[in-house]
Coordinates of C-alpha atoms and ligand atoms in Angstrom, one line a residue:
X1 CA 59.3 -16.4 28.2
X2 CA 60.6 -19.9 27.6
X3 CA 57.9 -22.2 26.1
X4 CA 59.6 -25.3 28.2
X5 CA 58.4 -23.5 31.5
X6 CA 55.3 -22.0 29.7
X7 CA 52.1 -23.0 31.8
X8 CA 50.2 -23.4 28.7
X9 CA 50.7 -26.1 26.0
X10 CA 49.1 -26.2 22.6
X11 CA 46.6 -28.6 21.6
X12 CA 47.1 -30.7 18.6
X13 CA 43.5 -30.3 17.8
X14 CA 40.9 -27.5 18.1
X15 CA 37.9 -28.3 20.7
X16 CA 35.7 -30.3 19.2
X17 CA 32.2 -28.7 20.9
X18 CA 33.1 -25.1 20.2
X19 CA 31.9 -23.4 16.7
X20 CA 33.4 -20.1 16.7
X21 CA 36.7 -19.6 14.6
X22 CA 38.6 -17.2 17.8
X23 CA 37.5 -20.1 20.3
X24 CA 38.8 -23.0 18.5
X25 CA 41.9 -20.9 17.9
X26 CA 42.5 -18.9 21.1
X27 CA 42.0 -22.4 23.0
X28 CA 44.1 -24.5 21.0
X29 CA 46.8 -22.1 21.2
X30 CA 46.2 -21.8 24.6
X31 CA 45.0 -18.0 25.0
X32 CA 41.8 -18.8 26.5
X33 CA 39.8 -21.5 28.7
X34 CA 36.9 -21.9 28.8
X35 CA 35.1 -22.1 32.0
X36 CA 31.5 -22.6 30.8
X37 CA 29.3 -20.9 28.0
X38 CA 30.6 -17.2 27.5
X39 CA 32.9 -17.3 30.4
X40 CA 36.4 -17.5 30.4
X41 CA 40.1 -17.5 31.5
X42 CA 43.0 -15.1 29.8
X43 CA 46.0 -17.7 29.8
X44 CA 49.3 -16.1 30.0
X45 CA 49.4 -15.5 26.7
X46 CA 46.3 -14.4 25.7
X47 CA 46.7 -11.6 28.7
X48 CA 49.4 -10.5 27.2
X49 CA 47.3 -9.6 24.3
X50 CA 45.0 -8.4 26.2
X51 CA 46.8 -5.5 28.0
X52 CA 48.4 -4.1 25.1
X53 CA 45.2 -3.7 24.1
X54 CA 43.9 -2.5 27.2
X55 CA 46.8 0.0 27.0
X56 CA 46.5 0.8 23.7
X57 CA 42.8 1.8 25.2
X58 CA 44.4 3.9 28.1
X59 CA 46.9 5.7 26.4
X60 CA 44.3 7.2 23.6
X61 CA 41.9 7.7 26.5
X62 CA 44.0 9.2 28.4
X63 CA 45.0 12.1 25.4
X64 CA 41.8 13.1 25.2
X65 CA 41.6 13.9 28.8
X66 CA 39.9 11.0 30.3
X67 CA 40.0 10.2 34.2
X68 CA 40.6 6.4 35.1
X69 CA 38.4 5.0 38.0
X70 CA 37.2 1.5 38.7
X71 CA 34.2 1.1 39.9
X72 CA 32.6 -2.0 42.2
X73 CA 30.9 -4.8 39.9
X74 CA 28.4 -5.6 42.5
X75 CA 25.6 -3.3 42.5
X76 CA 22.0 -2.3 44.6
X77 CA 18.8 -2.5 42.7
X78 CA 17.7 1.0 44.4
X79 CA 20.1 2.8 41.7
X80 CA 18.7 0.5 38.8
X81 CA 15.4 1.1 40.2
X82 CA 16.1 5.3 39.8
X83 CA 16.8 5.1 35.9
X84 CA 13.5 2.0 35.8
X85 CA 16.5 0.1 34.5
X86 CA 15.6 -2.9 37.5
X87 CA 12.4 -3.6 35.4
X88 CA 13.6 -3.2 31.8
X89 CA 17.3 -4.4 31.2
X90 CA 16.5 -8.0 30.5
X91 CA 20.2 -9.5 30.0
X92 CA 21.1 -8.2 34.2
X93 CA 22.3 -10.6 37.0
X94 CA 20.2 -9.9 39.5
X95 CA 21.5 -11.6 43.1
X96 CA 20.2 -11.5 46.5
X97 CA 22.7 -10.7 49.6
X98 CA 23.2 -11.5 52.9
X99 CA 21.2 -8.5 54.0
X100 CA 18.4 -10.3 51.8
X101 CA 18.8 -7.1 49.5
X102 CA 18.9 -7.2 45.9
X103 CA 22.1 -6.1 44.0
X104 CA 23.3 -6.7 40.2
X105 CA 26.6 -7.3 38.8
X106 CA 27.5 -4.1 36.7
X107 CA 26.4 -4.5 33.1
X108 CA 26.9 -0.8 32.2
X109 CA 27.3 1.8 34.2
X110 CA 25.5 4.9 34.1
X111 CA 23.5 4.4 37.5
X112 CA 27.0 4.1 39.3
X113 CA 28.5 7.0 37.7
X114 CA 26.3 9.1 37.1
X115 CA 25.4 9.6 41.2
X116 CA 29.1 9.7 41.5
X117 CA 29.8 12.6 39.4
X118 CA 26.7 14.9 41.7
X119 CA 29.1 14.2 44.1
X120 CA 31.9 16.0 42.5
X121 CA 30.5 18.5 39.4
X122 CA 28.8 21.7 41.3
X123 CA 29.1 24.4 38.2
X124 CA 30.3 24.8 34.5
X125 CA 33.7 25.2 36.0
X126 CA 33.6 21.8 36.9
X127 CA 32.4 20.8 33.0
X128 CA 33.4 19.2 30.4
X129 CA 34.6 15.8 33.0
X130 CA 35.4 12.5 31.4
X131 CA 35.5 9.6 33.2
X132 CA 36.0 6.5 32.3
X133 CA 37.1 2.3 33.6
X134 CA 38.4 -0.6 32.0
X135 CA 36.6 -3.4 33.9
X136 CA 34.7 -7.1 33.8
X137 CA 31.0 -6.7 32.8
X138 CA 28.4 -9.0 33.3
X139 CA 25.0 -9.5 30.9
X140 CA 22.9 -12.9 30.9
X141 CA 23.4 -12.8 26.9
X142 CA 21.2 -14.9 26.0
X143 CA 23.0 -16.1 22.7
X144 CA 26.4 -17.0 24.2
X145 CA 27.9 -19.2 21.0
X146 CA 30.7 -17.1 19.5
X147 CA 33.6 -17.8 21.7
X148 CA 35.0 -14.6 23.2
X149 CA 33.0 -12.0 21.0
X150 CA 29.7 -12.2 23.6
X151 CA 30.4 -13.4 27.0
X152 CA 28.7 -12.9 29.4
X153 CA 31.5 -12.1 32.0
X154 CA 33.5 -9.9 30.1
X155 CA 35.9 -6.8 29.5
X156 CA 35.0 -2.9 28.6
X157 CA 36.1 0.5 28.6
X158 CA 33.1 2.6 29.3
X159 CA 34.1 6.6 29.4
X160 CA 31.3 8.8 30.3
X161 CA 31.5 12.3 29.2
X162 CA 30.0 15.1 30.9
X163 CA 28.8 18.6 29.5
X164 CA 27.0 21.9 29.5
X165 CA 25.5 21.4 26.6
X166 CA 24.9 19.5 23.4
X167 CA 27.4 21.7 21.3
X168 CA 30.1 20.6 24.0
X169 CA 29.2 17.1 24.0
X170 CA 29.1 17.2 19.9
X171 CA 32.6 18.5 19.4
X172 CA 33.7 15.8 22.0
X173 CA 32.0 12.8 20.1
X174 CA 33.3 13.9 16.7
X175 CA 36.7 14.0 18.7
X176 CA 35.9 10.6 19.7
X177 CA 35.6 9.0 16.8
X178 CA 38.9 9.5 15.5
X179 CA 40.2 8.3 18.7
X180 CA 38.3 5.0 18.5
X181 CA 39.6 5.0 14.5
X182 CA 43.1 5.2 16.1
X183 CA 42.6 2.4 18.5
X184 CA 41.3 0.1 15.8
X185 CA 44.5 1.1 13.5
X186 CA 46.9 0.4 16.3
X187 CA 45.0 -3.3 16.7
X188 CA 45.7 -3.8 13.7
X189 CA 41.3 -3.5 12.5
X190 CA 41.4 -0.2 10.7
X191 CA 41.1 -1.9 7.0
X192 CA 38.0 -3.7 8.0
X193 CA 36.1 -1.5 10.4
X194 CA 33.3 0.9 9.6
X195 CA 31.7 3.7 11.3
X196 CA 28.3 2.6 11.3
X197 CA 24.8 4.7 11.9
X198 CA 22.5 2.6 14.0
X199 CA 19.4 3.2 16.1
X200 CA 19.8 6.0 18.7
X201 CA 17.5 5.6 21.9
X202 CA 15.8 8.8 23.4
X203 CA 18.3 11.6 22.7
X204 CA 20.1 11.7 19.5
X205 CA 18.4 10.1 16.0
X206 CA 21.5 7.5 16.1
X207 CA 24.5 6.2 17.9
X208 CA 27.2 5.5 16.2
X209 CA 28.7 1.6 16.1
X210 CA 31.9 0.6 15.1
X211 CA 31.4 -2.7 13.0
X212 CA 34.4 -4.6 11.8
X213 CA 33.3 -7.2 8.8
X214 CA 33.9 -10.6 9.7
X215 CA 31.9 -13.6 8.6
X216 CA 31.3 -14.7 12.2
X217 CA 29.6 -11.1 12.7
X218 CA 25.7 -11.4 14.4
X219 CA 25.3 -7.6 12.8
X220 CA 24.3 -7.3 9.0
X221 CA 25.6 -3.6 7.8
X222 CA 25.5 -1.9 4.4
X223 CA 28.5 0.0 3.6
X224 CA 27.7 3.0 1.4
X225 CA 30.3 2.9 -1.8
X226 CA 31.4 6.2 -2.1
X227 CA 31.8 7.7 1.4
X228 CA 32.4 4.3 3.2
X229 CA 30.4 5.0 5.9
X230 CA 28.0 1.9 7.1
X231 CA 24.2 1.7 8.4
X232 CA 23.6 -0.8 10.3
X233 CA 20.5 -3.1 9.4
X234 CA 18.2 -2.6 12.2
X235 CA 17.6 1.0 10.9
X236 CA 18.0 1.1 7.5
X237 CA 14.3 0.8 6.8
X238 CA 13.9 4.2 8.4
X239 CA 16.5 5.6 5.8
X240 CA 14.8 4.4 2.4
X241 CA 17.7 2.4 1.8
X242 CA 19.8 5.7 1.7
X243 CA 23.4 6.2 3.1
X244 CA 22.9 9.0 6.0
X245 CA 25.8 10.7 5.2
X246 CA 25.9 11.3 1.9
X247 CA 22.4 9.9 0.1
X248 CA 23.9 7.9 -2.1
X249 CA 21.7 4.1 -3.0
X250 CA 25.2 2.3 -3.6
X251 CA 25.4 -0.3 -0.3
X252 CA 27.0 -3.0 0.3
X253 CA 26.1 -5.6 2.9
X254 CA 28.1 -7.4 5.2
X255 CA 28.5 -9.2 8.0
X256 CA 30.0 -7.6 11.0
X257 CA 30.9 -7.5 14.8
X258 CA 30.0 -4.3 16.9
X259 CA 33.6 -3.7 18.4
X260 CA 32.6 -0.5 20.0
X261 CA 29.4 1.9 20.2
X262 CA 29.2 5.8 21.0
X263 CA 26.1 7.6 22.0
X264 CA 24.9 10.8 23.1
X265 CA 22.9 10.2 26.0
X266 CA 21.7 14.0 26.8
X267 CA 19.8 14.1 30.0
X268 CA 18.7 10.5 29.9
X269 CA 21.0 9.7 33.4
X270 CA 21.1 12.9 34.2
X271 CA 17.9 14.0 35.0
X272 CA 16.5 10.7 37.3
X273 CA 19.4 11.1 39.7
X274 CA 19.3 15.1 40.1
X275 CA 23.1 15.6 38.3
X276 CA 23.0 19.8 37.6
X277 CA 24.9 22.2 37.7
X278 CA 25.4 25.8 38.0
X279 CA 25.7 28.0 34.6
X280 CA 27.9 31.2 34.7
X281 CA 24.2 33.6 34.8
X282 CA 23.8 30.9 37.9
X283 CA 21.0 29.3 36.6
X284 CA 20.8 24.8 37.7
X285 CA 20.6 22.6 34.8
X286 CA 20.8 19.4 34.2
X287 CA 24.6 18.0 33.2
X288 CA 24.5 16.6 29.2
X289 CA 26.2 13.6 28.9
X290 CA 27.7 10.8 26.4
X291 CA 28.7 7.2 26.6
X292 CA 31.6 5.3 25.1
X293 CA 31.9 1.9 24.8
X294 CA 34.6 -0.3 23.5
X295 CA 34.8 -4.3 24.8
X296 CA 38.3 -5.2 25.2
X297 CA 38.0 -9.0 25.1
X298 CA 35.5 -8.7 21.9
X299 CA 38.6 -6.4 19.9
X300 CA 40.8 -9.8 21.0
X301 CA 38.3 -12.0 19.6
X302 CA 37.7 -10.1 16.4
X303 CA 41.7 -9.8 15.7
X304 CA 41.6 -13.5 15.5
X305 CA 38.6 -13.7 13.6
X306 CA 40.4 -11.5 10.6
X307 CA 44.1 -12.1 11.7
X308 CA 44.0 -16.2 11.0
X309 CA 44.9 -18.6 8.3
X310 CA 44.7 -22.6 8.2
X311 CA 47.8 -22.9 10.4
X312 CA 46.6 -20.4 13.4
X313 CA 46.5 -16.3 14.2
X314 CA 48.7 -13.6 12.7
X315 CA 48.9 -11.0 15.6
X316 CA 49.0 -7.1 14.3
X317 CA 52.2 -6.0 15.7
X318 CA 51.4 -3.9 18.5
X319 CA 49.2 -6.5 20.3
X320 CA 50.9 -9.6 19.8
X321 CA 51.9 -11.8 22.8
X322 CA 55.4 -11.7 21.7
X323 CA 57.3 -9.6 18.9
X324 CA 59.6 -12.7 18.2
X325 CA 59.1 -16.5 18.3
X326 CA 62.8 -17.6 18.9
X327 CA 62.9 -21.8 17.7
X328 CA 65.8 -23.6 18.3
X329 CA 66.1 -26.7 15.7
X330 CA 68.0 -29.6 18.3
X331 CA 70.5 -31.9 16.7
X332 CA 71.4 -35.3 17.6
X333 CA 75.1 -34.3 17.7
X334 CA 75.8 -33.3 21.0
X335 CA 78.0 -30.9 20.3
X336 CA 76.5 -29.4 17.4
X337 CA 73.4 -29.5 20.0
X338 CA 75.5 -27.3 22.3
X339 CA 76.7 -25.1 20.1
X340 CA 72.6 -24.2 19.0
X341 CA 71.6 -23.9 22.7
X342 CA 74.4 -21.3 23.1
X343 CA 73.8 -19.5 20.4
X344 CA 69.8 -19.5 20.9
X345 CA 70.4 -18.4 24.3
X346 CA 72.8 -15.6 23.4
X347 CA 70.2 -14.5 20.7
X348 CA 67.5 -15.0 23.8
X349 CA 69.1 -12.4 25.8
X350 CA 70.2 -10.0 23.3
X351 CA 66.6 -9.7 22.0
X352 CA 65.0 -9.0 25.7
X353 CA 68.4 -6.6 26.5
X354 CA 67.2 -4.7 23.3
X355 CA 63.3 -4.4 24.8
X356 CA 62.2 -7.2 22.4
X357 CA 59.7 -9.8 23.9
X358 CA 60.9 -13.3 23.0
X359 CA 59.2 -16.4 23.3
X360 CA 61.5 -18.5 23.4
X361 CA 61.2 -22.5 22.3
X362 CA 63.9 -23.9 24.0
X363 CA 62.3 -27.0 24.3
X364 CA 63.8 -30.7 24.0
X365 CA 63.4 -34.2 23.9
X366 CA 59.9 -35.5 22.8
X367 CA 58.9 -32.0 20.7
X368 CA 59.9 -32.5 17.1
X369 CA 60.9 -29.6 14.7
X370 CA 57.8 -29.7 12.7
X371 CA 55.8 -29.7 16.4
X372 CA 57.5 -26.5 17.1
X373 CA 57.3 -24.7 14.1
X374 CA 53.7 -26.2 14.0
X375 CA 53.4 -24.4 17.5
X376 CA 55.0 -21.2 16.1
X377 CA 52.5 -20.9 13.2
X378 CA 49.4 -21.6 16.0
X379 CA 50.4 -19.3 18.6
X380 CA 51.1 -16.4 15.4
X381 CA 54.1 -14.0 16.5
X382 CA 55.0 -11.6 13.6
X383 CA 58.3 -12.7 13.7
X384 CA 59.9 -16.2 13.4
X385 CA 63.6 -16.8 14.6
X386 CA 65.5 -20.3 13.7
X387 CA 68.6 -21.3 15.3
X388 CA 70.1 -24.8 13.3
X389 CA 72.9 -26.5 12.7
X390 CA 72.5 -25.3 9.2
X391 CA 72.0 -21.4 10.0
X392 CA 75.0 -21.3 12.5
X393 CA 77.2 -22.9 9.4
X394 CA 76.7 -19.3 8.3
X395 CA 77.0 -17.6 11.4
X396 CA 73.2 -16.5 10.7
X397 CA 69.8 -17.1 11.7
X398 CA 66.7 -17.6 9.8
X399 CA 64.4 -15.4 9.3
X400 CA 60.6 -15.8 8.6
X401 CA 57.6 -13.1 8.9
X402 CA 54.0 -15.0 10.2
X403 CA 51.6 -15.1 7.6
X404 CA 54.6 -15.0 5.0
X405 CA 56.3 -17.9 3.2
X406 CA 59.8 -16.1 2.7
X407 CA 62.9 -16.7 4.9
X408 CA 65.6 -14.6 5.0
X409 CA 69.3 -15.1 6.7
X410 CA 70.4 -12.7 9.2
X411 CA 73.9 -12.5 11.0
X412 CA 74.1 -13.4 14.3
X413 CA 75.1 -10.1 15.3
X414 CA 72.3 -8.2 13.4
X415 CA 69.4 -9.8 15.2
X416 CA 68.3 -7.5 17.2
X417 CA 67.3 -5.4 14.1
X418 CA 64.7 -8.0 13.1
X419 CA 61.7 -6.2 12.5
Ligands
LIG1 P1 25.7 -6.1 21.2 O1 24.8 -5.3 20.3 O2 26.8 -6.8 20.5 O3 24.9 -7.0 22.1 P2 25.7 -3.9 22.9 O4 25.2 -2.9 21.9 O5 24.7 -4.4 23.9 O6 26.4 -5.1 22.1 P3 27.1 -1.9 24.4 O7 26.2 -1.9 25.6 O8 27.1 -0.7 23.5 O9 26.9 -3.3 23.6 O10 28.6 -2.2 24.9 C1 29.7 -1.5 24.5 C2 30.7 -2.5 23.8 O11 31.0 -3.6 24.6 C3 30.2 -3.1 22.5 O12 30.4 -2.3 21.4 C4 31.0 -4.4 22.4 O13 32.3 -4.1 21.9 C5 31.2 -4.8 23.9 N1 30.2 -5.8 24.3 C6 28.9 -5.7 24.5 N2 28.4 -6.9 24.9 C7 29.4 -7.8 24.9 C8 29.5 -9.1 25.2 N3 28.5 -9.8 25.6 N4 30.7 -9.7 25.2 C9 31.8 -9.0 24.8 N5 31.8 -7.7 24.4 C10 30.6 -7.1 24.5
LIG2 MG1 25.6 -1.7 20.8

């Protein structure tokens, strides 16, 4: 991608009316829009992002045999009215059709699914079933002031697992929380997020939360000191001030964002919308089932919450825009001007011919070299590639890692072994 054709340009200044640190910066950098409070546009940048992580999110869903779908958005009241969900889930758009009949717009999605899968799952040959979407949700949040972490349009993976029975369903959350462990480590969260006890609902004494500790976070968790497991605050009264897991009075308090939550929802769903099945003595019972949550655009948010310094993000690897930002430094000699714009472009194509993505600042004219490198340290790729009159002397370019103050010289022909 050439930043002269780029439909984005940076912003010398962060907005002035937003507060949160992955607003100012995803907006100046030109990841984001804003459309109103909590609602917002992925830039073609900042979609980049987005669906590595989304299929980061797919792949390790997909290994532990999960079954894509998407379901609709736009729902009828009737199927919120089945669970009593119509009366009770405060933060739902509720919306009147044509037909004058009621619908909301898909905040979670159990009373979709759930009717769905009677459809399909007759008898324990049809069990253990895990389904799951990566779609936009909608909740009226009612606290909508921390950028990109709460929105009230935005994006989730929700699996729903289905079993015969709790000891199913346990071996298949424990499996999950590795899974949602590897999915932070490969967005680059693992060092700062906790596994976290919190309040369970109706089935199981407590869901599990995955906090990551940030100072923006809304969520206050203790983190026990010696087995590093975390409770959140909401239900730590209940605990005597104890770590769950192992006892111990040692914990820590931070602040954190929720980045993901799993629960075991048992029969909650199950039961109000008839979903059974057949056991092998062929006796009906009702399906157990769990729920797994992760929000897609909240991970992005939280990346650049704890991937950031003064001068803009640091992207992890694996979900940054681009592995390389490629700047060519123009000279005022015209040929010694040539000469870079060959050479940049060579380097341009034998990056993308070896499967590297290259954002490439070919621009010329009014943008100064301390504009682009500026631009460079904003938009935060891990790598930084210089092309100057000064590096091609030496047949090389230079070399610089994002979030590192060391430059290196590489040969012109070893580029494509950056890393
Ligand atoms: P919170 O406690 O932060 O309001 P929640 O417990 O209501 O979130 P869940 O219903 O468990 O959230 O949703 C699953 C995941 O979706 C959350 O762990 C979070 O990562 C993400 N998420 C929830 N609400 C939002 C939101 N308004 N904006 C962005 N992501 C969200
Ligand atoms: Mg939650």
């Amino acid at each position: 991608m050439r930043l002269s054709t780029l439909f984005t340009k940076t912003s010398k200044e962060a907005p002035k009316d937003e507060l949160s640190v992955n607003a100012r910066l995803l907006m100046q950098a030109g990841f984001v829009d804003k459309l109103t409070a909590g609602v917002y546009t992925f830039l073609p940048l900042g979609l980049r992002v987005l669906k590595k992580i989304e299929n980061i999110i797919r792949e390790e869903m997909n290994k532990v045999g999960g079954q894509e779908i998407l379901m609709p958005a736009l729902t009828p009241k009737s199927i919120w009215e089945t669970t009593g969900r119509w009366a009770t889930f405060d933060a739902l758009f509720r919306l009147v059709g044509s037909d004058s009949r009621e619908y909301a717009l898909g905040a979670t999605h159990e009373e979709v699914v759930v009717p769905l899968a009677g459809k399909y799952v007759f008898s324990y040959k049809d069990l253990p079933l895990y389904i799951y979407q990566i779609q936009n949700k909608f909740r009226n949040e009612k606290r909508a002031k921390s950028g990109i972490l709460r929105g009230r349009e935005f994006i989730m993976k929700d699996l729903y697992s289905f079993h015969t029975d709790e000891d199913n369903l346990d071996e298949y959350y424990k499996a999950m929380q590795k899974v949602y462990f590897k999915i932070y480590e490969r967005c680059g969260l693992l060092d700062k997020t906790y596994l976290t006890f919190a309040s369970g609902g109706s089935f199981s004494k407590y869901s599990h939360e995955f906090q990551t500790i940030t100072p923006a976070g809304e969520d206050e968790i203790y983190i026990c000191e010696s087995c590093q497991i975390a409770v959140n605050r909401e239900i730590l009264a209940d605990l005597e001030n104890k770590c769950p897991n192992c006892g111990s009075k040692k914990l820590k308090q931070e602040k954190a964002i929720e980045v993901g939550n799993i629960f075991k929802l048992g029969t909650k769903y199950s039961e109000p919308f008839n979903l059974q099945f057949v056991d092998e003595g062929g006796k009906k019972k009702p399906v157990v089932m769990g729920c797994f949550g992760i929000g897609l655009s909240r991970v992005l948010g939280t990346v650049a919450e704890v991937c950031h310094d003064e001068r803009g993000l640091i992207w992890p690897k694996e979900i940054a825009p681009f592995a390389v930002h490629l700047v060519t430094v123009n000279s005022k000699d015209v040929a010694a001007n040539n000469k870079i714009k060959l050479a940049s472009e060579k380097i341009y194509k034998d990056l993308q011919a070896s499967g590297i993505e290259v954002l490439f600042d070919d621009r010329e004219g009014e943008t100064s070299t301390g504009e682009k490198f500026a631009d460079a340290d904003l938009i935060g790729c891990p790598l930084r590639l210089v092309v100057s009159e000064r590096t091609l002397e030496q047949d090389c370019v230079e070399v610089k890692k994002r979030g590192e103050e060391e430059k290196e010289l590489v040969k012109l022909n070893q580029v494509t072994k950056c890393k």
